[in-house]
mmCIF file of C-alpha atoms in Angstrom:
data_model
loop_
_atom_site.group_PDB
_atom_site.id
_atom_site.type_symbol
_atom_site.label_atom_id
_atom_site.label_comp_id
_atom_site.label_asym_id
_atom_site.label_seq_id
_atom_site.Cartn_x
_atom_site.Cartn_y
_atom_site.Cartn_z
ATOM 1 C CA UNK O 1 15.901 21.547 -2.131
ATOM 2 C CA UNK O 2 15.271 25.252 -2.418
ATOM 3 C CA UNK O 3 13.461 27.019 -5.186
ATOM 4 C CA UNK O 4 12.290 30.676 -6.025
ATOM 5 C CA UNK O 5 8.498 31.436 -5.959
ATOM 6 C CA UNK O 6 8.815 31.525 -9.933
ATOM 7 C CA UNK O 7 9.810 27.715 -10.088
ATOM 8 C CA UNK O 8 6.501 26.697 -8.129
ATOM 9 C CA UNK O 9 5.332 25.022 -11.329
ATOM 10 C CA UNK O 10 8.212 22.680 -11.443
ATOM 11 C CA UNK O 11 7.648 21.088 -8.108
ATOM 12 C CA UNK O 12 4.827 18.843 -8.825
ATOM 13 C CA UNK O 13 7.093 15.871 -9.034
ATOM 14 C CA UNK O 14 8.908 16.569 -5.775
ATOM 15 C CA UNK O 15 5.590 17.216 -3.997
ATOM 16 C CA UNK O 16 4.126 13.664 -5.181
ATOM 17 C CA UNK O 17 7.386 11.958 -3.999
ATOM 18 C CA UNK O 18 7.361 13.769 -0.617
ATOM 19 C CA UNK O 19 10.846 15.260 -1.435
ATOM 20 C CA UNK O 20 9.816 18.740 -0.363
ATOM 21 C CA UNK O 21 11.136 20.421 2.854
ATOM 22 C CA UNK O 22 8.161 21.491 5.175
ATOM 23 C CA UNK O 23 8.240 25.216 4.249
ATOM 24 C CA UNK O 24 8.258 24.298 0.622
ATOM 25 C CA UNK O 25 5.504 21.736 0.866
ATOM 26 C CA UNK O 26 3.325 24.372 2.581
ATOM 27 C CA UNK O 27 4.051 26.850 0.014
ATOM 28 C CA UNK O 28 3.280 24.504 -2.820
ATOM 29 C CA UNK O 29 0.142 23.388 -1.211
ATOM 30 C CA UNK O 30 -0.922 26.905 -0.946
ATOM 31 C CA UNK O 31 0.058 27.250 -4.920
ATOM 32 C CA UNK O 32 -2.182 24.093 -5.648
ATOM 33 C CA UNK O 33 -5.343 26.025 -4.505
ATOM 34 C CA UNK O 34 -4.792 28.483 -7.471
ATOM 35 C CA UNK O 35 -3.315 26.239 -10.065
ATOM 36 C CA UNK O 36 -5.324 23.483 -11.987
ATOM 37 C CA UNK O 37 -2.604 22.405 -13.923
ATOM 38 C CA UNK O 38 -0.271 21.738 -11.132
ATOM 39 C CA UNK O 39 -3.115 19.924 -9.093
ATOM 40 C CA UNK O 40 -3.562 17.624 -12.117
ATOM 41 C CA UNK O 41 0.165 17.250 -12.717
ATOM 42 C CA UNK O 42 0.727 16.215 -8.988
ATOM 43 C CA UNK O 43 -2.135 13.630 -9.117
ATOM 44 C CA UNK O 44 -0.478 12.025 -12.279
ATOM 45 C CA UNK O 45 2.973 11.899 -10.734
ATOM 46 C CA UNK O 46 1.493 10.263 -7.670
ATOM 47 C CA UNK O 47 -0.104 7.551 -9.636
ATOM 48 C CA UNK O 48 3.118 6.930 -11.472
ATOM 49 C CA UNK O 49 5.093 6.834 -8.323
ATOM 50 C CA UNK O 50 2.709 4.435 -6.891
ATOM 51 C CA UNK O 51 3.149 2.287 -9.834
ATOM 52 C CA UNK O 52 6.992 2.385 -9.775
ATOM 53 C CA UNK O 53 6.973 1.465 -5.940
ATOM 54 C CA UNK O 54 4.796 -1.743 -6.698
ATOM 55 C CA UNK O 55 7.598 -3.003 -8.792
ATOM 56 C CA UNK O 56 10.203 -3.158 -6.020
ATOM 57 C CA UNK O 57 10.856 -6.592 -4.545
ATOM 58 C CA UNK O 58 9.709 -7.401 -1.130
ATOM 59 C CA UNK O 59 12.282 -8.177 1.837
ATOM 60 C CA UNK O 60 12.009 -11.708 3.311
ATOM 61 C CA UNK O 61 9.449 -12.019 6.125
ATOM 62 C CA UNK O 62 10.979 -10.682 9.447
ATOM 63 C CA UNK O 63 10.307 -13.858 11.000
ATOM 64 C CA UNK O 64 12.103 -16.119 8.898
ATOM 65 C CA UNK O 65 15.712 -15.778 10.195
ATOM 66 C CA UNK O 66 14.720 -16.405 14.012
ATOM 67 C CA UNK O 67 12.708 -19.468 12.891
ATOM 68 C CA UNK O 68 15.745 -20.879 11.038
ATOM 69 C CA UNK O 69 18.265 -20.038 13.791
ATOM 70 C CA UNK O 70 15.941 -21.515 16.266
ATOM 71 C CA UNK O 71 15.876 -24.843 14.288
ATOM 72 C CA UNK O 72 19.439 -24.927 14.129
ATOM 73 C CA UNK O 73 20.114 -24.571 17.800
ATOM 74 C CA UNK O 74 18.369 -27.827 18.361
ATOM 75 C CA UNK O 75 20.659 -29.885 16.304
ATOM 76 C CA UNK O 76 23.896 -31.193 17.830
ATOM 77 C CA UNK O 77 26.743 -32.068 15.747
ATOM 78 C CA UNK O 78 28.225 -35.457 15.290
ATOM 79 C CA UNK O 79 31.604 -36.067 16.766
ATOM 80 C CA UNK O 80 34.652 -36.301 14.324
ATOM 81 C CA UNK O 81 35.340 -39.832 12.717
ATOM 82 C CA UNK O 82 38.614 -41.441 14.427
ATOM 83 C CA UNK O 83 39.870 -44.323 12.870
ATOM 84 C CA UNK O 84 40.242 -47.322 15.222
ATOM 85 C CA UNK O 85 41.477 -50.832 14.845
ATOM 86 C CA UNK O 86 39.491 -52.528 17.675
ATOM 87 C CA UNK O 87 36.192 -51.634 19.343
ATOM 88 C CA UNK O 88 36.597 -49.480 22.252
ATOM 89 C CA UNK O 89 34.189 -48.277 25.246
ATOM 90 C CA UNK O 90 34.077 -44.930 23.370
ATOM 91 C CA UNK O 91 32.917 -46.204 20.043
ATOM 92 C CA UNK O 92 30.154 -48.141 21.821
ATOM 93 C CA UNK O 93 29.003 -44.899 23.578
ATOM 94 C CA UNK O 94 28.858 -43.255 20.267
ATOM 95 C CA UNK O 95 26.976 -46.302 18.562
ATOM 96 C CA UNK O 96 24.438 -45.603 21.283
ATOM 97 C CA UNK O 97 24.145 -41.920 20.607
ATOM 98 C CA UNK O 98 23.967 -42.244 16.889
ATOM 99 C CA UNK O 99 20.186 -42.999 17.150
ATOM 100 C CA UNK O 100 19.191 -39.948 19.352
ATOM 101 C CA UNK O 101 21.519 -37.798 17.125
ATOM 102 C CA UNK O 102 20.105 -38.925 13.961
ATOM 103 C CA UNK O 103 16.473 -38.489 15.241
ATOM 104 C CA UNK O 104 17.403 -34.940 16.422
ATOM 105 C CA UNK O 105 18.572 -34.390 12.803
ATOM 106 C CA UNK O 106 15.315 -35.806 11.516
ATOM 107 C CA UNK O 107 13.409 -33.225 13.677
ATOM 108 C CA UNK O 108 15.463 -30.313 12.611
ATOM 109 C CA UNK O 109 15.233 -31.167 9.048
ATOM 110 C CA UNK O 110 11.316 -31.326 9.526
ATOM 111 C CA UNK O 111 11.509 -27.978 11.215
ATOM 112 C CA UNK O 112 13.431 -26.279 8.460
ATOM 113 C CA UNK O 113 10.980 -27.991 5.791
ATOM 114 C CA UNK O 114 8.068 -26.452 7.677
ATOM 115 C CA UNK O 115 9.857 -22.899 7.482
ATOM 116 C CA UNK O 116 10.501 -23.508 3.830
ATOM 117 C CA UNK O 117 6.763 -24.363 3.107
ATOM 118 C CA UNK O 118 5.850 -21.235 5.348
ATOM 119 C CA UNK O 119 8.006 -19.016 3.491
ATOM 120 C CA UNK O 120 6.765 -20.180 0.272
ATOM 121 C CA UNK O 121 3.028 -19.455 1.310
ATOM 122 C CA UNK O 122 4.403 -16.086 2.388
ATOM 123 C CA UNK O 123 5.980 -15.290 -0.998
ATOM 124 C CA UNK O 124 2.743 -16.498 -2.812
ATOM 125 C CA UNK O 125 0.674 -14.180 -0.908
ATOM 126 C CA UNK O 126 3.059 -11.314 -1.359
ATOM 127 C CA UNK O 127 2.853 -11.865 -5.247
ATOM 128 C CA UNK O 128 -0.862 -11.860 -5.168
ATOM 129 C CA UNK O 129 -0.805 -8.640 -3.116
ATOM 130 C CA UNK O 130 1.444 -7.177 -5.720
ATOM 131 C CA UNK O 131 -0.726 -8.445 -8.492
ATOM 132 C CA UNK O 132 -3.748 -6.754 -7.017
ATOM 133 C CA UNK O 133 -1.807 -3.496 -6.527
ATOM 134 C CA UNK O 134 -0.661 -3.671 -10.176
ATOM 135 C CA UNK O 135 -4.327 -4.069 -11.318
ATOM 136 C CA UNK O 136 -5.252 -0.922 -9.248
ATOM 137 C CA UNK O 137 -2.580 1.014 -10.642
ATOM 138 C CA UNK O 138 -3.317 0.073 -14.198
ATOM 139 C CA UNK O 139 -6.801 1.045 -13.766
ATOM 140 C CA UNK O 140 -5.857 4.636 -12.167
ATOM 141 C CA UNK O 141 -3.447 5.156 -15.098
ATOM 142 C CA UNK O 142 -5.956 4.080 -17.529
ATOM 143 C CA UNK O 143 -8.586 6.632 -16.235
ATOM 144 C CA UNK O 144 -5.926 9.608 -16.064
ATOM 145 C CA UNK O 145 -5.035 9.055 -19.503
ATOM 146 C CA UNK O 146 -8.471 8.330 -21.087
ATOM 147 C CA UNK O 147 -9.448 10.714 -23.846
ATOM 148 C CA UNK O 148 -12.886 11.522 -22.124
ATOM 149 C CA UNK O 149 -11.461 12.181 -18.743
ATOM 150 C CA UNK O 150 -13.195 14.721 -16.812
ATOM 151 C CA UNK O 151 -11.525 16.696 -13.945
ATOM 152 C CA UNK O 152 -13.149 18.179 -10.961
ATOM 153 C CA UNK O 153 -11.558 19.996 -8.082
ATOM 154 C CA UNK O 154 -12.925 20.612 -4.613
ATOM 155 C CA UNK O 155 -12.280 21.106 -1.065
ATOM 156 C CA UNK O 156 -13.353 19.195 2.069
ATOM 157 C CA UNK O 157 -14.759 21.109 5.045
ATOM 158 C CA UNK O 158 -11.748 20.168 7.092
ATOM 159 C CA UNK O 159 -9.403 22.070 4.378
ATOM 160 C CA UNK O 160 -8.214 19.338 2.130
ATOM 161 C CA UNK O 161 -7.662 19.877 -1.681
ATOM 162 C CA UNK O 162 -9.448 17.279 -3.545
ATOM 163 C CA UNK O 163 -9.595 16.081 -7.364
ATOM 164 C CA UNK O 164 -11.860 13.634 -9.151
ATOM 165 C CA UNK O 165 -10.909 12.186 -12.569
ATOM 166 C CA UNK O 166 -13.740 10.183 -13.949
ATOM 167 C CA UNK O 167 -14.115 8.371 -17.363
ATOM 168 C CA UNK O 168 -17.562 7.687 -18.700
ATOM 169 C CA UNK O 169 -16.010 5.447 -21.186
ATOM 170 C CA UNK O 170 -14.359 3.299 -18.599
ATOM 171 C CA UNK O 171 -17.209 3.806 -15.998
ATOM 172 C CA UNK O 172 -14.672 4.491 -13.251
ATOM 173 C CA UNK O 173 -13.110 7.428 -11.354
ATOM 174 C CA UNK O 174 -10.271 7.996 -9.205
ATOM 175 C CA UNK O 175 -10.074 10.460 -6.115
ATOM 176 C CA UNK O 176 -6.977 12.566 -5.024
ATOM 177 C CA UNK O 177 -6.662 14.256 -1.798
ATOM 178 C CA UNK O 178 -3.854 16.678 -0.558
ATOM 179 C CA UNK O 179 -3.721 18.037 2.901
ATOM 180 C CA UNK O 180 -6.324 15.621 4.438
ATOM 181 C CA UNK O 181 -5.983 15.569 8.130
ATOM 182 C CA UNK O 182 -5.486 12.244 9.848
ATOM 183 C CA UNK O 183 -8.686 10.876 11.127
ATOM 184 C CA UNK O 184 -9.369 10.516 14.873
ATOM 185 C CA UNK O 185 -8.717 7.038 16.330
ATOM 186 C CA UNK O 186 -11.376 4.415 15.530
ATOM 187 C CA UNK O 187 -12.410 6.322 12.430
ATOM 188 C CA UNK O 188 -11.715 6.299 8.655
ATOM 189 C CA UNK O 189 -12.574 8.331 5.713
ATOM 190 C CA UNK O 190 -15.163 6.573 3.362
ATOM 191 C CA UNK O 191 -16.073 7.513 -0.372
ATOM 192 C CA UNK O 192 -19.497 7.315 -1.649
ATOM 193 C CA UNK O 193 -21.072 7.555 -4.909
ATOM 194 C CA UNK O 194 -24.425 9.679 -5.104
ATOM 195 C CA UNK O 195 -27.164 7.971 -7.191
ATOM 196 C CA UNK O 196 -29.955 10.317 -7.232
ATOM 197 C CA UNK O 197 -29.746 10.701 -3.599
ATOM 198 C CA UNK O 198 -28.973 7.053 -2.774
ATOM 199 C CA UNK O 199 -25.147 7.118 -1.197
ATOM 200 C CA UNK O 200 -23.460 3.982 -2.157
ATOM 201 C CA UNK O 201 -20.081 2.804 -0.577
ATOM 202 C CA UNK O 202 -17.042 3.558 -2.963
ATOM 203 C CA UNK O 203 -14.044 2.621 -0.848
ATOM 204 C CA UNK O 204 -11.610 4.376 1.631
ATOM 205 C CA UNK O 205 -9.103 7.071 1.896
ATOM 206 C CA UNK O 206 -6.150 6.433 4.166
ATOM 207 C CA UNK O 207 -4.633 10.023 3.657
ATOM 208 C CA UNK O 208 -3.074 12.131 0.961
ATOM 209 C CA UNK O 209 -2.673 10.391 -2.475
ATOM 210 C CA UNK O 210 -4.802 8.867 -5.308
ATOM 211 C CA UNK O 211 -7.257 5.945 -4.883
ATOM 212 C CA UNK O 212 -9.383 4.216 -7.270
ATOM 213 C CA UNK O 213 -12.999 4.810 -6.444
ATOM 214 C CA UNK O 214 -15.007 1.338 -6.107
ATOM 215 C CA UNK O 215 -18.105 0.725 -8.127
ATOM 216 C CA UNK O 216 -19.085 1.985 -11.605
ATOM 217 C CA UNK O 217 -19.777 5.623 -11.968
ATOM 218 C CA UNK O 218 -22.761 5.287 -14.524
ATOM 219 C CA UNK O 219 -25.724 7.120 -13.147
ATOM 220 C CA UNK O 220 -23.724 8.670 -10.383
ATOM 221 C CA UNK O 221 -24.262 12.261 -9.881
ATOM 222 C CA UNK O 222 -21.550 13.205 -7.245
ATOM 223 C CA UNK O 223 -18.757 11.938 -5.087
ATOM 224 C CA UNK O 224 -18.972 12.137 -1.247
ATOM 225 C CA UNK O 225 -16.646 11.684 1.544
ATOM 226 C CA UNK O 226 -17.398 11.129 5.436
ATOM 227 C CA UNK O 227 -15.785 9.920 8.410
ATOM 228 C CA UNK O 228 -16.896 6.626 9.440
ATOM 229 C CA UNK O 229 -16.144 3.913 12.219
ATOM 230 C CA UNK O 230 -13.159 1.658 11.182
ATOM 231 C CA UNK O 231 -14.290 -0.767 8.757
ATOM 232 C CA UNK O 232 -16.726 1.465 7.185
ATOM 233 C CA UNK O 233 -20.584 1.669 7.205
ATOM 234 C CA UNK O 234 -23.331 0.511 4.770
ATOM 235 C CA UNK O 235 -24.627 4.217 4.577
ATOM 236 C CA UNK O 236 -23.351 7.495 5.902
ATOM 237 C CA UNK O 237 -23.545 8.328 9.660
ATOM 238 C CA UNK O 238 -21.990 11.854 9.538
ATOM 239 C CA UNK O 239 -22.452 15.014 7.536
ATOM 240 C CA UNK O 240 -20.387 14.737 4.303
ATOM 241 C CA UNK O 241 -16.906 16.467 4.494
ATOM 242 C CA UNK O 242 -17.389 16.824 0.808
ATOM 243 C CA UNK O 243 -19.874 16.286 -2.131
ATOM 244 C CA UNK O 244 -18.433 16.902 -5.498
ATOM 245 C CA UNK O 245 -20.427 16.674 -8.718
ATOM 246 C CA UNK O 246 -18.784 14.315 -11.257
ATOM 247 C CA UNK O 247 -19.049 17.007 -13.860
ATOM 248 C CA UNK O 248 -17.934 20.562 -13.590
#
């Protein structure tokens, strides 16, 4: 899509959905540095898009089809029934083979039953993950729409634009990043809540987008962001890329 510079304010939704061309995304990212309204609108569109994505049904597990096909290959078909008037040597052979064939069918049925149980477990786990994602998105939407929502903007030392929206009444906050470089291998971005100089872990940031800050914000003075080893740290091990007050 192509837009004139005067249309910059209309690109927040396309930006949040990743629908801008590279040059347009660079121009709009530069525009975000100067436009508070667009930063807020882009953050809200990102939260809405994530909520809609969570409602999409999940595809069957990739391992399901190979497991079923493997079980089928191990089952031999019974020969066709042929009416006879007298016992024959062939019918005796077929009778002797009936027991092994029946056993093979039982083994295949057991294998397919195991696949069905495995699929049920996978579906249950997927539903649980979707439920947790739905709860997070509900919390994010609630904070963004809160009557007492406070919005603060900042920039990390490595150039990313950031926004924190907090609600004292809900005792929660969300963090949004745009233009955040990928962390070096073996490291991750970790959020912190500053309580009178004590930094408490508050979750992780995978990249651009909006995340729910973990933990209550009551008594917290600022939100911090550092680079930590994979899995996070109980306390910061590097200088903060950002330390942003919760109130302007």
